[in-house]
CSV table of C-alpha atoms in Angstrom, one decimal:
chain,number,residue,atom,x,y,z
A,1,MET,CA,169.0,-34.7,40.4
A,2,PRO,CA,168.2,-31.9,42.3
A,3,ALA,CA,169.5,-29.4,39.8
A,4,PHE,CA,166.6,-31.0,37.5
A,5,ALA,CA,164.0,-31.4,40.0
A,6,ASP,CA,165.2,-27.2,40.4
A,7,TYR,CA,164.1,-26.8,36.1
A,8,VAL,CA,161.1,-28.5,35.9
A,9,LEU,CA,159.8,-26.6,38.5
A,10,PHE,CA,161.2,-24.0,37.9
A,11,GLY,CA,159.4,-24.5,34.5
A,12,ALA,CA,155.6,-25.4,35.9
A,13,LEU,CA,156.1,-22.0,37.6
A,14,GLN,CA,157.3,-20.7,34.4
A,15,LEU,CA,154.4,-22.4,32.9
A,16,GLY,CA,151.6,-22.2,35.7
A,17,PHE,CA,152.2,-17.6,35.2
A,18,TRP,CA,152.1,-17.3,31.2
A,19,GLY,CA,149.0,-19.7,31.3
A,20,ALA,CA,148.0,-17.2,34.2
A,21,VAL,CA,148.4,-14.4,32.1
A,22,LEU,CA,147.1,-15.8,29.1
A,23,VAL,CA,144.0,-16.5,30.5
A,24,CYS,CA,142.9,-13.0,31.2
A,25,ALA,CA,144.3,-11.4,28.3
A,26,VAL,CA,142.2,-14.2,26.0
A,27,ALA,CA,138.5,-14.2,28.7
A,28,ALA,CA,139.1,-10.6,28.7
A,29,THR,CA,139.4,-9.6,25.6
A,30,VAL,CA,137.2,-11.4,24.6
A,31,LEU,CA,134.2,-9.7,26.2
A,32,ALA,CA,135.1,-6.7,25.3
A,33,VAL,CA,135.2,-7.4,21.3
A,34,ARG,CA,131.5,-8.9,22.8
A,35,ARG,CA,130.7,-5.7,24.5
A,36,HIS,CA,131.4,-3.3,22.2
A,37,SER,CA,130.5,-5.9,19.2
A,38,THR,CA,126.6,-4.6,18.0
A,39,PRO,CA,124.4,-6.6,15.2
A,40,ASP,CA,123.3,-3.3,13.7
A,41,PRO,CA,125.7,-1.5,11.3
A,42,ALA,CA,124.4,1.9,12.2
A,43,VAL,CA,125.6,2.0,15.2
A,44,HIS,CA,128.5,-0.6,14.6
A,45,ALA,CA,131.6,0.8,15.9
A,46,PRO,CA,135.2,-0.8,14.9
A,47,ASP,CA,137.8,1.6,17.0
A,48,PRO,CA,137.0,-0.1,20.2
A,49,VAL,CA,136.9,-3.0,19.2
A,50,PHE,CA,140.2,-3.0,17.4
A,51,TRP,CA,141.9,-1.6,19.9
A,52,ASP,CA,140.1,-4.5,21.9
A,53,VAL,CA,142.4,-7.3,20.2
A,54,PHE,CA,145.2,-5.1,20.0
A,55,MET,CA,146.0,-4.9,23.7
A,56,GLY,CA,144.5,-8.5,23.8
A,57,SER,CA,146.8,-10.4,21.0
A,58,ALA,CA,149.8,-8.0,22.7
A,59,VAL,CA,149.5,-9.1,26.4
A,60,ALA,CA,148.9,-12.6,24.8
A,61,LEU,CA,151.5,-13.2,21.6
A,62,PRO,CA,154.3,-12.2,24.3
A,63,ALA,CA,152.4,-14.9,26.8
A,64,ILE,CA,152.7,-18.1,24.1
A,65,LEU,CA,155.6,-16.9,22.4
A,66,ILE,CA,158.4,-16.0,25.3
A,67,PRO,CA,157.5,-19.9,26.5
A,68,THR,CA,157.7,-21.5,23.8
A,69,LEU,CA,161.1,-20.3,23.1
A,70,ALA,CA,162.4,-22.0,25.9
A,71,SER,CA,160.0,-25.5,25.1
A,72,PRO,CA,158.9,-25.6,22.0
A,73,TRP,CA,155.4,-27.7,23.6
A,74,SER,CA,154.8,-25.2,26.4
A,75,GLY,CA,154.3,-23.6,23.1
A,76,LEU,CA,151.3,-26.5,22.5
A,77,VAL,CA,149.8,-26.7,26.0
A,78,LEU,CA,149.1,-22.2,25.9
A,79,ALA,CA,148.0,-22.2,22.5
A,80,ALA,CA,145.4,-24.7,23.4
A,81,LEU,CA,145.3,-23.1,27.3
A,82,GLY,CA,144.3,-19.9,25.5
A,83,THR,CA,142.0,-21.5,23.0
A,84,GLY,CA,139.9,-23.4,25.4
A,85,ALA,CA,139.1,-20.6,27.6
A,86,GLY,CA,138.4,-18.1,24.2
A,87,VAL,CA,136.1,-20.4,24.1
A,88,ALA,CA,134.6,-20.6,27.5
A,89,ALA,CA,134.5,-16.7,27.7
A,90,TYR,CA,132.3,-16.4,23.9
A,91,ARG,CA,130.3,-18.7,25.3
A,92,GLY,CA,129.8,-17.7,29.1
A,93,SER,CA,130.0,-13.7,27.3
A,94,PRO,CA,125.4,-13.0,27.4
A,95,GLN,CA,125.7,-14.6,30.5
A,96,ILE,CA,128.5,-12.4,32.0
A,97,LEU,CA,127.2,-9.1,30.1
A,98,ALA,CA,123.7,-9.7,31.1
A,99,TRP,CA,125.2,-9.8,34.8
A,100,GLN,CA,127.5,-6.7,34.4
A,101,GLU,CA,124.3,-4.3,33.0
A,102,ARG,CA,121.9,-5.8,35.8
A,103,ARG,CA,124.0,-4.2,37.7
A,104,ARG,CA,125.6,-0.9,36.4
A,105,GLN,CA,121.1,-0.4,36.3
A,106,GLN,CA,120.9,-0.7,39.9
A,107,ARG,CA,124.0,1.0,40.4
A,108,GLN,CA,121.9,4.1,37.9
A,109,ASN,CA,118.5,3.5,39.8
A,110,GLU,CA,119.6,3.4,43.6
A,111,PRO,CA,120.0,7.3,43.1
A,112,VAL,CA,115.7,7.4,42.4
A,113,HIS,CA,115.3,4.4,44.5
A,114,THR,CA,116.9,6.3,47.2
A,115,ALA,CA,114.3,9.6,46.9
A,116,ALA,CA,111.7,7.2,45.8
A,117,ARG,CA,111.2,5.4,49.5
A,118,ALA,CA,111.0,8.5,50.6
A,119,GLU,CA,108.2,10.3,49.1
A,120,HIS,CA,106.8,6.3,49.4
A,121,ASP,CA,107.0,7.2,53.2
A,122,ALA,CA,106.0,10.9,53.2
A,123,LEU,CA,102.5,9.0,51.3
A,124,LEU,CA,102.1,6.0,53.7
A,125,SER,CA,102.2,9.2,56.9
A,126,ARG,CA,99.3,11.0,55.1
A,127,TRP,CA,97.3,8.1,54.3
A,128,SER,CA,97.7,6.3,57.8
A,129,HIS,CA,95.4,9.7,60.3
A,130,TYR,CA,92.9,9.1,57.4
A,131,GLU,CA,92.8,5.5,59.0
A,132,LEU,CA,94.5,6.1,62.2
A,133,ASP,CA,93.1,9.5,63.9
A,134,PRO,CA,90.0,8.6,64.9
A,135,ALA,CA,88.5,12.6,64.1
A,136,CYS,CA,90.0,12.3,60.5
A,137,CYS,CA,87.5,9.0,60.5
A,138,ILE,CA,84.9,10.6,61.8
A,139,ASP,CA,85.3,14.3,59.5
A,140,TYR,CA,85.8,12.1,56.0
A,141,PRO,CA,85.0,8.8,56.4
A,142,ALA,CA,85.2,8.4,52.1
A,143,MET,CA,88.9,8.0,52.7
A,144,THR,CA,88.1,4.1,53.5
A,145,ASP,CA,85.3,3.4,52.1
A,146,VAL,CA,86.7,1.0,49.6
A,147,ARG,CA,83.2,1.3,48.1
A,148,LEU,CA,83.7,3.9,46.3
A,149,PRO,CA,85.9,4.7,43.5
A,150,GLU,CA,89.2,6.8,44.3
A,151,THR,CA,89.2,4.5,47.5
A,152,SER,CA,89.7,1.7,45.6
A,153,ALA,CA,91.9,3.2,43.3
A,154,LEU,CA,94.3,4.4,46.1
A,155,ILE,CA,93.8,0.8,47.7
A,156,ARG,CA,95.3,-0.5,44.8
A,157,ALA,CA,98.1,1.6,43.8
A,158,MET,CA,99.7,1.4,47.4
A,159,ARG,CA,99.3,-1.8,47.6
A,160,GLU,CA,101.1,-1.6,43.7
A,161,ALA,CA,104.1,0.5,45.5
A,162,GLU,CA,105.0,-1.4,48.9
A,163,GLN,CA,105.1,-4.8,46.4
A,164,LEU,CA,107.8,-2.9,43.5
A,165,ARG,CA,109.4,-1.7,47.2
A,166,ALA,CA,110.8,-4.2,48.1
A,167,VAL,CA,114.0,-4.1,45.5
A,168,PRO,CA,115.7,-1.2,43.5
A,169,HIS,CA,113.2,-1.7,40.5
A,170,GLN,CA,112.3,0.6,38.4
A,171,GLY,CA,109.2,0.7,38.1
A,172,TYR,CA,108.9,1.6,41.8
A,173,ALA,CA,109.0,5.3,40.8
A,174,PRO,CA,106.3,5.5,38.7
A,175,ALA,CA,104.5,3.1,41.0
A,176,VAL,CA,104.6,5.9,43.7
A,177,VAL,CA,103.9,9.0,41.7
A,178,ARG,CA,100.5,7.4,40.8
A,179,PHE,CA,99.9,6.8,44.6
A,180,GLY,CA,100.4,9.9,45.1
A,181,LEU,CA,98.1,11.4,42.4
A,182,ALA,CA,95.5,8.8,43.0
A,183,LEU,CA,95.7,10.3,47.2
A,184,ALA,CA,95.3,13.4,46.2
A,185,ALA,CA,92.7,12.1,43.8
A,186,ALA,CA,90.1,10.4,46.9
A,187,GLU,CA,91.6,13.4,49.3
A,188,ARG,CA,89.4,16.1,46.3
A,189,ALA,CA,86.9,12.7,45.9
A,190,ALA,CA,86.6,13.3,49.9
A,191,GLY,CA,86.1,16.9,50.2
A,192,ILE,CA,89.5,17.9,52.0
A,193,PRO,CA,90.5,21.5,51.5
A,194,GLY,CA,93.8,21.8,49.7
A,195,GLY,CA,95.3,17.9,50.2
A,196,ASN,CA,96.2,16.8,53.2
A,197,THR,CA,96.1,20.3,55.0
A,198,ALA,CA,93.5,19.5,57.2
A,199,VAL,CA,94.6,16.1,57.9
A,200,GLY,CA,97.4,17.2,61.3
A,201,ARG,CA,95.5,18.8,63.8
């Protein structure tokens, strides 16, 4: 009786092991095929898809065949498990691939976002002199007069950059550039010689 219990336990462990291998192999293969497939025939690359299927099959088929040699019913269970894993991976692949693409885009945007934040801080510091320094307020009142078109455009550009700063966003760096251009245009309209060289005296 103990020998039978040990046999059943060993069979269950073996089935669990091969089942986990099969599920991982099938899911990874489906995701890789979906990632390398494209509806555009002009950019369709069959080689990566072929190797995705080949490598996935090289893992999935032994995961089914080896337990089947010991117990045919194990093969049926694993085949059903693999089919379910494939269907689930296929249905969930658009969301998974979209998440991976967002992560990749965020990693690419992070250096640009960091540089834009530094430039944004410098522009805000430059602007703060006109807003907080009493001498600048007296000498260049146009910089805080939102009735002027250049100053009004500056305020809008500053608010836009601030709104996009919270998270790495593709539009943040261009917004900071627009903020800098609007600040320079407002300084020229206010008659500040040499841009911000009059600030910080």
